[in-house]
Amino acid sequence: MIGIKSIKEDALVKAKFKDGGEWPTFNDCPVPSGSWKKNYDSHQKLYNGVLISGLIASIGAAVVMGMFVDFNFIMPEYPYKEEKDEEEGEGEGEGEGEGEE
């Protein structure tokens, strides 16, 4: 059991902070360093790439769907207009009225 006790004691390593204490303080918080402009520009480069690729994908999808899918953005013409006009014209000249026998 002596071996197990020493392993437990070794596992409890105290944290070493900058100021040398056992508890963290504000002095242990990370401090910004380096050029903020360089970091900002690198992030903006990534964000602009994502934006442009999203726009290209959206426009490409709209073009492909427009080529293959009919969304009926414009109301189509009534398909039976010509047939209806022809039926009305045929009935007048045949003489099938009520007065004729």
PDB file of N, CA and C in Angstrom:
ATOM      1  N   MET A   1       0.808  -1.196   0.000  1.00  0.00           N
ATOM      2  CA  MET A   1       0.000   0.000   0.000  1.00  0.00           C
ATOM      3  C   MET A   1       0.851   1.259   0.000  1.00  0.00           C
ATOM      4  N   ILE A   2       2.092   1.104   0.299  1.00  0.00           N
ATOM      5  CA  ILE A   2       2.968   2.274   0.318  1.00  0.00           C
ATOM      6  C   ILE A   2       3.143   2.819  -1.103  1.00  0.00           C
ATOM      7  N   GLY A   3       3.231   1.945  -2.087  1.00  0.00           N
ATOM      8  CA  GLY A   3       3.407   2.380  -3.472  1.00  0.00           C
ATOM      9  C   GLY A   3       2.217   3.181  -3.983  1.00  0.00           C
ATOM     10  N   ILE A   4       1.019   2.792  -3.580  1.00  0.00           N
ATOM     11  CA  ILE A   4      -0.185   3.491  -4.028  1.00  0.00           C
ATOM     12  C   ILE A   4      -0.255   4.874  -3.409  1.00  0.00           C
ATOM     13  N   LYS A   5       0.135   4.997  -2.165  1.00  0.00           N
ATOM     14  CA  LYS A   5       0.094   6.284  -1.489  1.00  0.00           C
ATOM     15  C   LYS A   5       1.038   7.271  -2.168  1.00  0.00           C
ATOM     16  N   SER A   6       2.196   6.840  -2.560  1.00  0.00           N
ATOM     17  CA  SER A   6       3.149   7.747  -3.191  1.00  0.00           C
ATOM     18  C   SER A   6       2.657   8.186  -4.576  1.00  0.00           C
ATOM     19  N   ILE A   7       1.945   7.304  -5.278  1.00  0.00           N
ATOM     20  CA  ILE A   7       1.399   7.684  -6.587  1.00  0.00           C
ATOM     21  C   ILE A   7       0.331   8.751  -6.409  1.00  0.00           C
ATOM     22  N   LYS A   8      -0.512   8.619  -5.399  1.00  0.00           N
ATOM     23  CA  LYS A   8      -1.542   9.623  -5.156  1.00  0.00           C
ATOM     24  C   LYS A   8      -0.928  10.965  -4.808  1.00  0.00           C
ATOM     25  N   GLU A   9       0.116  10.960  -4.023  1.00  0.00           N
ATOM     26  CA  GLU A   9       0.759  12.220  -3.656  1.00  0.00           C
ATOM     27  C   GLU A   9       1.428  12.860  -4.868  1.00  0.00           C
ATOM     28  N   ASP A  10       1.999  12.057  -5.737  1.00  0.00           N
ATOM     29  CA  ASP A  10       2.643  12.598  -6.930  1.00  0.00           C
ATOM     30  C   ASP A  10       1.607  13.162  -7.907  1.00  0.00           C
ATOM     31  N   ALA A  11       0.402  12.597  -7.903  1.00  0.00           N
ATOM     32  CA  ALA A  11      -0.634  13.054  -8.821  1.00  0.00           C
ATOM     33  C   ALA A  11      -1.149  14.433  -8.438  1.00  0.00           C
ATOM     34  N   LEU A  12      -1.060  14.790  -7.176  1.00  0.00           N
ATOM     35  CA  LEU A  12      -1.530  16.094  -6.729  1.00  0.00           C
ATOM     36  C   LEU A  12      -0.404  17.119  -6.832  1.00  0.00           C
ATOM     37  N   VAL A  13      -0.144  17.559  -8.036  1.00  0.00           N
ATOM     38  CA  VAL A  13       0.902  18.562  -8.244  1.00  0.00           C
ATOM     39  C   VAL A  13       0.257  19.929  -8.114  1.00  0.00           C
ATOM     40  N   LYS A  14       0.853  20.779  -7.334  1.00  0.00           N
ATOM     41  CA  LYS A  14       0.343  22.132  -7.154  1.00  0.00           C
ATOM     42  C   LYS A  14       0.598  22.935  -8.420  1.00  0.00           C
ATOM     43  N   ALA A  15      -0.370  23.769  -8.780  1.00  0.00           N
ATOM     44  CA  ALA A  15      -0.203  24.627  -9.951  1.00  0.00           C
ATOM     45  C   ALA A  15       0.787  25.731  -9.618  1.00  0.00           C
ATOM     46  N   LYS A  16       1.582  26.073 -10.605  1.00  0.00           N
ATOM     47  CA  LYS A  16       2.542  27.151 -10.414  1.00  0.00           C
ATOM     48  C   LYS A  16       2.065  28.357 -11.202  1.00  0.00           C
ATOM     49  N   PHE A  17       1.743  29.420 -10.499  1.00  0.00           N
ATOM     50  CA  PHE A  17       1.274  30.638 -11.135  1.00  0.00           C
ATOM     51  C   PHE A  17       2.417  31.634 -11.250  1.00  0.00           C
ATOM     52  N   LYS A  18       2.202  32.665 -12.059  1.00  0.00           N
ATOM     53  CA  LYS A  18       3.256  33.649 -12.307  1.00  0.00           C
ATOM     54  C   LYS A  18       3.744  34.319 -11.029  1.00  0.00           C
ATOM     55  N   ASP A  19       2.787  34.681 -10.183  1.00  0.00           N
ATOM     56  CA  ASP A  19       3.186  35.409  -8.970  1.00  0.00           C
ATOM     57  C   ASP A  19       3.685  34.478  -7.868  1.00  0.00           C
ATOM     58  N   GLY A  20       3.680  33.169  -8.118  1.00  0.00           N
ATOM     59  CA  GLY A  20       4.235  32.222  -7.159  1.00  0.00           C
ATOM     60  C   GLY A  20       3.256  31.748  -6.114  1.00  0.00           C
ATOM     61  N   GLY A  21       2.010  32.235  -6.128  1.00  0.00           N
ATOM     62  CA  GLY A  21       1.029  31.826  -5.132  1.00  0.00           C
ATOM     63  C   GLY A  21       0.310  30.553  -5.527  1.00  0.00           C
ATOM     64  N   GLU A  22      -0.546  30.078  -4.608  1.00  0.00           N
ATOM     65  CA  GLU A  22      -1.318  28.870  -4.868  1.00  0.00           C
ATOM     66  C   GLU A  22      -2.606  29.172  -5.625  1.00  0.00           C
ATOM     67  N   TRP A  23      -3.093  30.409  -5.545  1.00  0.00           N
ATOM     68  CA  TRP A  23      -4.355  30.778  -6.172  1.00  0.00           C
ATOM     69  C   TRP A  23      -4.095  31.758  -7.317  1.00  0.00           C
ATOM     70  N   PRO A  24      -4.884  31.648  -8.386  1.00  0.00           N
ATOM     71  CA  PRO A  24      -4.674  32.576  -9.503  1.00  0.00           C
ATOM     72  C   PRO A  24      -5.128  33.990  -9.144  1.00  0.00           C
ATOM     73  N   THR A  25      -4.471  34.961  -9.711  1.00  0.00           N
ATOM     74  CA  THR A  25      -4.823  36.368  -9.520  1.00  0.00           C
ATOM     75  C   THR A  25      -4.946  37.019 -10.894  1.00  0.00           C
ATOM     76  N   PHE A  26      -5.265  38.317 -10.916  1.00  0.00           N
ATOM     77  CA  PHE A  26      -5.356  39.024 -12.195  1.00  0.00           C
ATOM     78  C   PHE A  26      -4.007  39.096 -12.903  1.00  0.00           C
ATOM     79  N   ASN A  27      -2.941  38.967 -12.171  1.00  0.00           N
ATOM     80  CA  ASN A  27      -1.621  38.960 -12.793  1.00  0.00           C
ATOM     81  C   ASN A  27      -1.401  37.705 -13.641  1.00  0.00           C
ATOM     82  N   ASP A  28      -2.201  36.652 -13.399  1.00  0.00           N
ATOM     83  CA  ASP A  28      -2.056  35.409 -14.144  1.00  0.00           C
ATOM     84  C   ASP A  28      -2.907  35.382 -15.417  1.00  0.00           C
ATOM     85  N   CYS A  29      -3.746  36.398 -15.631  1.00  0.00           N
ATOM     86  CA  CYS A  29      -4.581  36.457 -16.837  1.00  0.00           C
ATOM     87  C   CYS A  29      -3.704  36.704 -18.063  1.00  0.00           C
ATOM     88  N   PRO A  30      -4.108  36.194 -19.214  1.00  0.00           N
ATOM     89  CA  PRO A  30      -3.313  36.422 -20.417  1.00  0.00           C
ATOM     90  C   PRO A  30      -3.315  37.899 -20.811  1.00  0.00           C
ATOM     91  N   VAL A  31      -2.205  38.346 -21.320  1.00  0.00           N
ATOM     92  CA  VAL A  31      -2.038  39.734 -21.732  1.00  0.00           C
ATOM     93  C   VAL A  31      -1.915  39.757 -23.253  1.00  0.00           C
ATOM     94  N   PRO A  32      -2.665  40.657 -23.930  1.00  0.00           N
ATOM     95  CA  PRO A  32      -2.543  40.724 -25.378  1.00  0.00           C
ATOM     96  C   PRO A  32      -1.134  41.143 -25.786  1.00  0.00           C
ATOM     97  N   SER A  33      -0.653  40.503 -26.832  1.00  0.00           N
ATOM     98  CA  SER A  33       0.673  40.866 -27.327  1.00  0.00           C
ATOM     99  C   SER A  33       0.661  40.751 -28.842  1.00  0.00           C
ATOM    100  N   GLY A  34       1.519  41.467 -29.502  1.00  0.00           N
ATOM    101  CA  GLY A  34       1.578  41.437 -30.960  1.00  0.00           C
ATOM    102  C   GLY A  34       0.677  42.493 -31.564  1.00  0.00           C
ATOM    103  N   SER A  35       0.702  42.568 -32.873  1.00  0.00           N
ATOM    104  CA  SER A  35      -0.067  43.568 -33.599  1.00  0.00           C
ATOM    105  C   SER A  35      -1.519  43.125 -33.737  1.00  0.00           C
ATOM    106  N   TRP A  36      -2.443  43.957 -33.292  1.00  0.00           N
ATOM    107  CA  TRP A  36      -3.855  43.629 -33.434  1.00  0.00           C
ATOM    108  C   TRP A  36      -4.264  43.702 -34.899  1.00  0.00           C
ATOM    109  N   LYS A  37      -3.625  44.583 -35.643  1.00  0.00           N
ATOM    110  CA  LYS A  37      -3.963  44.765 -37.055  1.00  0.00           C
ATOM    111  C   LYS A  37      -3.653  43.496 -37.857  1.00  0.00           C
ATOM    112  N   LYS A  38      -2.528  42.871 -37.583  1.00  0.00           N
ATOM    113  CA  LYS A  38      -2.143  41.652 -38.295  1.00  0.00           C
ATOM    114  C   LYS A  38      -3.139  40.524 -37.990  1.00  0.00           C
ATOM    115  N   ASN A  39      -3.531  40.392 -36.740  1.00  0.00           N
ATOM    116  CA  ASN A  39      -4.508  39.378 -36.340  1.00  0.00           C
ATOM    117  C   ASN A  39      -5.872  39.664 -36.967  1.00  0.00           C
ATOM    118  N   TYR A  40      -6.277  40.940 -36.940  1.00  0.00           N
ATOM    119  CA  TYR A  40      -7.552  41.348 -37.521  1.00  0.00           C
ATOM    120  C   TYR A  40      -7.586  41.053 -39.019  1.00  0.00           C
ATOM    121  N   ASP A  41      -6.506  41.401 -39.717  1.00  0.00           N
ATOM    122  CA  ASP A  41      -6.446  41.172 -41.163  1.00  0.00           C
ATOM    123  C   ASP A  41      -6.493  39.685 -41.509  1.00  0.00           C
ATOM    124  N   SER A  42      -5.835  38.858 -40.720  1.00  0.00           N
ATOM    125  CA  SER A  42      -5.865  37.416 -41.005  1.00  0.00           C
ATOM    126  C   SER A  42      -7.268  36.848 -40.803  1.00  0.00           C
ATOM    127  N   HIS A  43      -7.973  37.314 -39.780  1.00  0.00           N
ATOM    128  CA  HIS A  43      -9.340  36.849 -39.560  1.00  0.00           C
ATOM    129  C   HIS A  43     -10.269  37.361 -40.656  1.00  0.00           C
ATOM    130  N   GLN A  44     -10.097  38.622 -41.066  1.00  0.00           N
ATOM    131  CA  GLN A  44     -10.939  39.181 -42.118  1.00  0.00           C
ATOM    132  C   GLN A  44     -10.737  38.447 -43.441  1.00  0.00           C
ATOM    133  N   LYS A  45      -9.516  38.016 -43.699  1.00  0.00           N
ATOM    134  CA  LYS A  45      -9.228  37.261 -44.921  1.00  0.00           C
ATOM    135  C   LYS A  45     -10.038  35.960 -44.933  1.00  0.00           C
ATOM    136  N   LEU A  46     -10.077  35.288 -43.810  1.00  0.00           N
ATOM    137  CA  LEU A  46     -10.856  34.054 -43.694  1.00  0.00           C
ATOM    138  C   LEU A  46     -12.346  34.344 -43.850  1.00  0.00           C
ATOM    139  N   TYR A  47     -12.850  35.372 -43.163  1.00  0.00           N
ATOM    140  CA  TYR A  47     -14.270  35.695 -43.213  1.00  0.00           C
ATOM    141  C   TYR A  47     -14.693  36.108 -44.622  1.00  0.00           C
ATOM    142  N   ASN A  48     -13.855  36.876 -45.313  1.00  0.00           N
ATOM    143  CA  ASN A  48     -14.175  37.281 -46.681  1.00  0.00           C
ATOM    144  C   ASN A  48     -14.191  36.077 -47.616  1.00  0.00           C
ATOM    145  N   GLY A  49     -13.302  35.128 -47.401  1.00  0.00           N
ATOM    146  CA  GLY A  49     -13.309  33.908 -48.208  1.00  0.00           C
ATOM    147  C   GLY A  49     -14.586  33.113 -48.015  1.00  0.00           C
ATOM    148  N   VAL A  50     -15.048  33.023 -46.778  1.00  0.00           N
ATOM    149  CA  VAL A  50     -16.300  32.316 -46.491  1.00  0.00           C
ATOM    150  C   VAL A  50     -17.477  33.047 -47.132  1.00  0.00           C
ATOM    151  N   LEU A  51     -17.477  34.377 -47.049  1.00  0.00           N
ATOM    152  CA  LEU A  51     -18.548  35.172 -47.641  1.00  0.00           C
ATOM    153  C   LEU A  51     -18.600  34.984 -49.154  1.00  0.00           C
ATOM    154  N   ILE A  52     -17.464  35.090 -49.808  1.00  0.00           N
ATOM    155  CA  ILE A  52     -17.416  34.969 -51.269  1.00  0.00           C
ATOM    156  C   ILE A  52     -17.804  33.560 -51.714  1.00  0.00           C
ATOM    157  N   SER A  53     -17.315  32.545 -51.023  1.00  0.00           N
ATOM    158  CA  SER A  53     -17.678  31.175 -51.406  1.00  0.00           C
ATOM    159  C   SER A  53     -19.170  30.926 -51.186  1.00  0.00           C
ATOM    160  N   GLY A  54     -19.752  31.508 -50.151  1.00  0.00           N
ATOM    161  CA  GLY A  54     -21.193  31.372 -49.927  1.00  0.00           C
ATOM    162  C   GLY A  54     -22.004  32.047 -51.014  1.00  0.00           C
ATOM    163  N   LEU A  55     -21.561  33.234 -51.439  1.00  0.00           N
ATOM    164  CA  LEU A  55     -22.259  33.926 -52.521  1.00  0.00           C
ATOM    165  C   LEU A  55     -22.175  33.140 -53.824  1.00  0.00           C
ATOM    166  N   ILE A  56     -21.001  32.628 -54.128  1.00  0.00           N
ATOM    167  CA  ILE A  56     -20.828  31.847 -55.355  1.00  0.00           C
ATOM    168  C   ILE A  56     -21.700  30.595 -55.313  1.00  0.00           C
ATOM    169  N   ALA A  57     -21.740  29.929 -54.170  1.00  0.00           N
ATOM    170  CA  ALA A  57     -22.564  28.720 -54.048  1.00  0.00           C
ATOM    171  C   ALA A  57     -24.049  29.055 -54.186  1.00  0.00           C
ATOM    172  N   SER A  58     -24.488  30.163 -53.592  1.00  0.00           N
ATOM    173  CA  SER A  58     -25.900  30.545 -53.674  1.00  0.00           C
ATOM    174  C   SER A  58     -26.295  30.908 -55.097  1.00  0.00           C
ATOM    175  N   ILE A  59     -25.465  31.706 -55.759  1.00  0.00           N
ATOM    176  CA  ILE A  59     -25.760  32.102 -57.137  1.00  0.00           C
ATOM    177  C   ILE A  59     -25.724  30.875 -58.050  1.00  0.00           C
ATOM    178  N   GLY A  60     -24.743  30.012 -57.857  1.00  0.00           N
ATOM    179  CA  GLY A  60     -24.659  28.796 -58.660  1.00  0.00           C
ATOM    180  C   GLY A  60     -25.875  27.904 -58.472  1.00  0.00           C
ATOM    181  N   ALA A  61     -26.327  27.758 -57.236  1.00  0.00           N
ATOM    182  CA  ALA A  61     -27.509  26.930 -56.975  1.00  0.00           C
ATOM    183  C   ALA A  61     -28.747  27.540 -57.618  1.00  0.00           C
ATOM    184  N   ALA A  62     -28.874  28.874 -57.556  1.00  0.00           N
ATOM    185  CA  ALA A  62     -30.027  29.534 -58.171  1.00  0.00           C
ATOM    186  C   ALA A  62     -30.020  29.353 -59.683  1.00  0.00           C
ATOM    187  N   VAL A  63     -28.850  29.455 -60.300  1.00  0.00           N
ATOM    188  CA  VAL A  63     -28.753  29.281 -61.753  1.00  0.00           C
ATOM    189  C   VAL A  63     -29.092  27.847 -62.141  1.00  0.00           C
ATOM    190  N   VAL A  64     -28.547  26.884 -61.425  1.00  0.00           N
ATOM    191  CA  VAL A  64     -28.815  25.478 -61.747  1.00  0.00           C
ATOM    192  C   VAL A  64     -30.293  25.153 -61.555  1.00  0.00           C
ATOM    193  N   MET A  65     -30.894  25.636 -60.483  1.00  0.00           N
ATOM    194  CA  MET A  65     -32.314  25.377 -60.261  1.00  0.00           C
ATOM    195  C   MET A  65     -33.167  26.078 -61.303  1.00  0.00           C
ATOM    196  N   GLY A  66     -32.768  27.270 -61.709  1.00  0.00           N
ATOM    197  CA  GLY A  66     -33.510  27.980 -62.739  1.00  0.00           C
ATOM    198  C   GLY A  66     -33.464  27.272 -64.074  1.00  0.00           C
ATOM    199  N   MET A  67     -32.389  26.545 -64.331  1.00  0.00           N
ATOM    200  CA  MET A  67     -32.266  25.821 -65.592  1.00  0.00           C
ATOM    201  C   MET A  67     -33.108  24.546 -65.596  1.00  0.00           C
ATOM    202  N   PHE A  68     -33.256  23.906 -64.463  1.00  0.00           N
ATOM    203  CA  PHE A  68     -33.895  22.591 -64.421  1.00  0.00           C
ATOM    204  C   PHE A  68     -35.269  22.567 -63.758  1.00  0.00           C
ATOM    205  N   VAL A  69     -35.623  23.595 -63.002  1.00  0.00           N
ATOM    206  CA  VAL A  69     -36.872  23.578 -62.253  1.00  0.00           C
ATOM    207  C   VAL A  69     -37.704  24.786 -62.657  1.00  0.00           C
ATOM    208  N   ASP A  70     -39.002  24.578 -62.898  1.00  0.00           N
ATOM    209  CA  ASP A  70     -39.904  25.674 -63.229  1.00  0.00           C
ATOM    210  C   ASP A  70     -40.638  26.076 -61.952  1.00  0.00           C
ATOM    211  N   PHE A  71     -40.339  27.278 -61.460  1.00  0.00           N
ATOM    212  CA  PHE A  71     -40.935  27.734 -60.207  1.00  0.00           C
ATOM    213  C   PHE A  71     -42.216  28.538 -60.428  1.00  0.00           C
ATOM    214  N   ASN A  72     -42.614  28.765 -61.700  1.00  0.00           N
ATOM    215  CA  ASN A  72     -43.810  29.552 -62.029  1.00  0.00           C
ATOM    216  C   ASN A  72     -43.762  30.937 -61.390  1.00  0.00           C
ATOM    217  N   PHE A  73     -42.670  31.655 -61.629  1.00  0.00           N
ATOM    218  CA  PHE A  73     -42.568  33.029 -61.141  1.00  0.00           C
ATOM    219  C   PHE A  73     -43.563  33.929 -61.867  1.00  0.00           C
ATOM    220  N   ILE A  74     -43.821  33.633 -63.141  1.00  0.00           N
ATOM    221  CA  ILE A  74     -44.769  34.395 -63.938  1.00  0.00           C
ATOM    222  C   ILE A  74     -45.986  33.501 -64.149  1.00  0.00           C
ATOM    223  N   MET A  75     -47.157  34.090 -64.020  1.00  0.00           N
ATOM    224  CA  MET A  75     -48.370  33.296 -64.172  1.00  0.00           C
ATOM    225  C   MET A  75     -48.470  32.801 -65.612  1.00  0.00           C
ATOM    226  N   PRO A  76     -48.583  31.504 -65.806  1.00  0.00           N
ATOM    227  CA  PRO A  76     -48.655  30.980 -67.171  1.00  0.00           C
ATOM    228  C   PRO A  76     -49.985  31.342 -67.830  1.00  0.00           C
ATOM    229  N   GLU A  77     -49.996  31.363 -69.160  1.00  0.00           N
ATOM    230  CA  GLU A  77     -51.226  31.651 -69.882  1.00  0.00           C
ATOM    231  C   GLU A  77     -52.232  30.531 -69.646  1.00  0.00           C
ATOM    232  N   TYR A  78     -53.480  30.893 -69.685  1.00  0.00           N
ATOM    233  CA  TYR A  78     -54.520  29.897 -69.510  1.00  0.00           C
ATOM    234  C   TYR A  78     -54.470  28.955 -70.705  1.00  0.00           C
ATOM    235  N   PRO A  79     -54.244  27.685 -70.489  1.00  0.00           N
ATOM    236  CA  PRO A  79     -53.967  26.787 -71.615  1.00  0.00           C
ATOM    237  C   PRO A  79     -55.168  26.491 -72.504  1.00  0.00           C
ATOM    238  N   TYR A  80     -56.377  26.734 -72.064  1.00  0.00           N
ATOM    239  CA  TYR A  80     -57.555  26.343 -72.838  1.00  0.00           C
ATOM    240  C   TYR A  80     -58.211  27.531 -73.530  1.00  0.00           C
ATOM    241  N   LYS A  81     -57.549  28.660 -73.591  1.00  0.00           N
ATOM    242  CA  LYS A  81     -58.151  29.853 -74.176  1.00  0.00           C
ATOM    243  C   LYS A  81     -58.492  29.629 -75.650  1.00  0.00           C
ATOM    244  N   GLU A  82     -57.572  29.093 -76.428  1.00  0.00           N
ATOM    245  CA  GLU A  82     -57.810  28.874 -77.850  1.00  0.00           C
ATOM    246  C   GLU A  82     -58.899  27.828 -78.067  1.00  0.00           C
ATOM    247  N   GLU A  83     -58.905  26.767 -77.318  1.00  0.00           N
ATOM    248  CA  GLU A  83     -59.912  25.723 -77.465  1.00  0.00           C
ATOM    249  C   GLU A  83     -61.299  26.248 -77.121  1.00  0.00           C
ATOM    250  N   LYS A  84     -61.399  27.111 -76.112  1.00  0.00           N
ATOM    251  CA  LYS A  84     -62.686  27.655 -75.707  1.00  0.00           C
ATOM    252  C   LYS A  84     -63.237  28.562 -76.803  1.00  0.00           C
ATOM    253  N   ASP A  85     -62.371  29.390 -77.413  1.00  0.00           N
ATOM    254  CA  ASP A  85     -62.802  30.265 -78.494  1.00  0.00           C
ATOM    255  C   ASP A  85     -63.278  29.447 -79.690  1.00  0.00           C
ATOM    256  N   GLU A  86     -62.618  28.368 -80.007  1.00  0.00           N
ATOM    257  CA  GLU A  86     -63.008  27.524 -81.131  1.00  0.00           C
ATOM    258  C   GLU A  86     -64.364  26.874 -80.886  1.00  0.00           C
ATOM    259  N   GLU A  87     -64.639  26.452 -79.667  1.00  0.00           N
ATOM    260  CA  GLU A  87     -65.915  25.821 -79.344  1.00  0.00           C
ATOM    261  C   GLU A  87     -67.061  26.807 -79.476  1.00  0.00           C
ATOM    262  N   GLU A  88     -66.881  28.050 -79.078  1.00  0.00           N
ATOM    263  CA  GLU A  88     -67.929  29.058 -79.185  1.00  0.00           C
ATOM    264  C   GLU A  88     -68.223  29.374 -80.644  1.00  0.00           C
ATOM    265  N   GLY A  89     -67.208  29.428 -81.474  1.00  0.00           N
ATOM    266  CA  GLY A  89     -67.390  29.744 -82.886  1.00  0.00           C
ATOM    267  C   GLY A  89     -68.077  28.627 -83.653  1.00  0.00           C
ATOM    268  N   GLU A  90     -67.860  27.412 -83.318  1.00  0.00           N
ATOM    269  CA  GLU A  90     -68.440  26.276 -84.028  1.00  0.00           C
ATOM    270  C   GLU A  90     -69.934  26.131 -83.760  1.00  0.00           C
ATOM    271  N   GLY A  91     -70.424  26.458 -82.613  1.00  0.00           N
ATOM    272  CA  GLY A  91     -71.813  26.239 -82.232  1.00  0.00           C
ATOM    273  C   GLY A  91     -72.784  27.178 -82.919  1.00  0.00           C
ATOM    274  N   GLU A  92     -72.366  28.333 -83.408  1.00  0.00           N
ATOM    275  CA  GLU A  92     -73.279  29.314 -83.969  1.00  0.00           C
ATOM    276  C   GLU A  92     -73.705  28.961 -85.391  1.00  0.00           C
ATOM    277  N   GLY A  93     -72.848  28.419 -86.186  1.00  0.00           N
ATOM    278  CA  GLY A  93     -73.140  28.228 -87.594  1.00  0.00           C
ATOM    279  C   GLY A  93     -73.770  26.892 -87.940  1.00  0.00           C
ATOM    280  N   GLU A  94     -73.968  26.000 -87.068  1.00  0.00           N
ATOM    281  CA  GLU A  94     -74.452  24.670 -87.403  1.00  0.00           C
ATOM    282  C   GLU A  94     -75.971  24.578 -87.399  1.00  0.00           C
ATOM    283  N   GLY A  95     -76.654  25.512 -86.853  1.00  0.00           N
ATOM    284  CA  GLY A  95     -78.104  25.490 -86.904  1.00  0.00           C
ATOM    285  C   GLY A  95     -78.737  24.540 -85.923  1.00  0.00           C
ATOM    286  N   GLU A  96     -78.218  24.363 -84.788  1.00  0.00           N
ATOM    287  CA  GLU A  96     -78.795  23.473 -83.787  1.00  0.00           C
ATOM    288  C   GLU A  96     -79.594  24.275 -82.762  1.00  0.00           C
ATOM    289  N   GLY A  97     -80.345  25.235 -83.191  1.00  0.00           N
ATOM    290  CA  GLY A  97     -81.105  26.080 -82.280  1.00  0.00           C
ATOM    291  C   GLY A  97     -82.400  25.425 -81.862  1.00  0.00           C
ATOM    292  N   GLU A  98     -83.161  26.098 -80.981  1.00  0.00           N
ATOM    293  CA  GLU A  98     -84.406  25.542 -80.460  1.00  0.00           C
ATOM    294  C   GLU A  98     -85.546  25.679 -81.471  1.00  0.00           C
ATOM    295  N   GLY A  99     -85.511  26.709 -82.294  1.00  0.00           N
ATOM    296  CA  GLY A  99     -86.620  26.962 -83.204  1.00  0.00           C
ATOM    297  C   GLY A  99     -86.639  26.047 -84.401  1.00  0.00           C
ATOM    298  N   GLU A 100     -85.606  25.427 -84.759  1.00  0.00           N
ATOM    299  CA  GLU A 100     -85.554  24.585 -85.945  1.00  0.00           C
ATOM    300  C   GLU A 100     -85.958  23.151 -85.615  1.00  0.00           C
ATOM    301  N   GLU A 101     -86.685  22.549 -86.571  1.00  0.00           N
ATOM    302  CA  GLU A 101     -87.090  21.169 -86.370  1.00  0.00           C
ATOM    303  C   GLU A 101     -86.730  20.312 -87.526  1.00  0.00           C
TER     304      GLU A 101
END
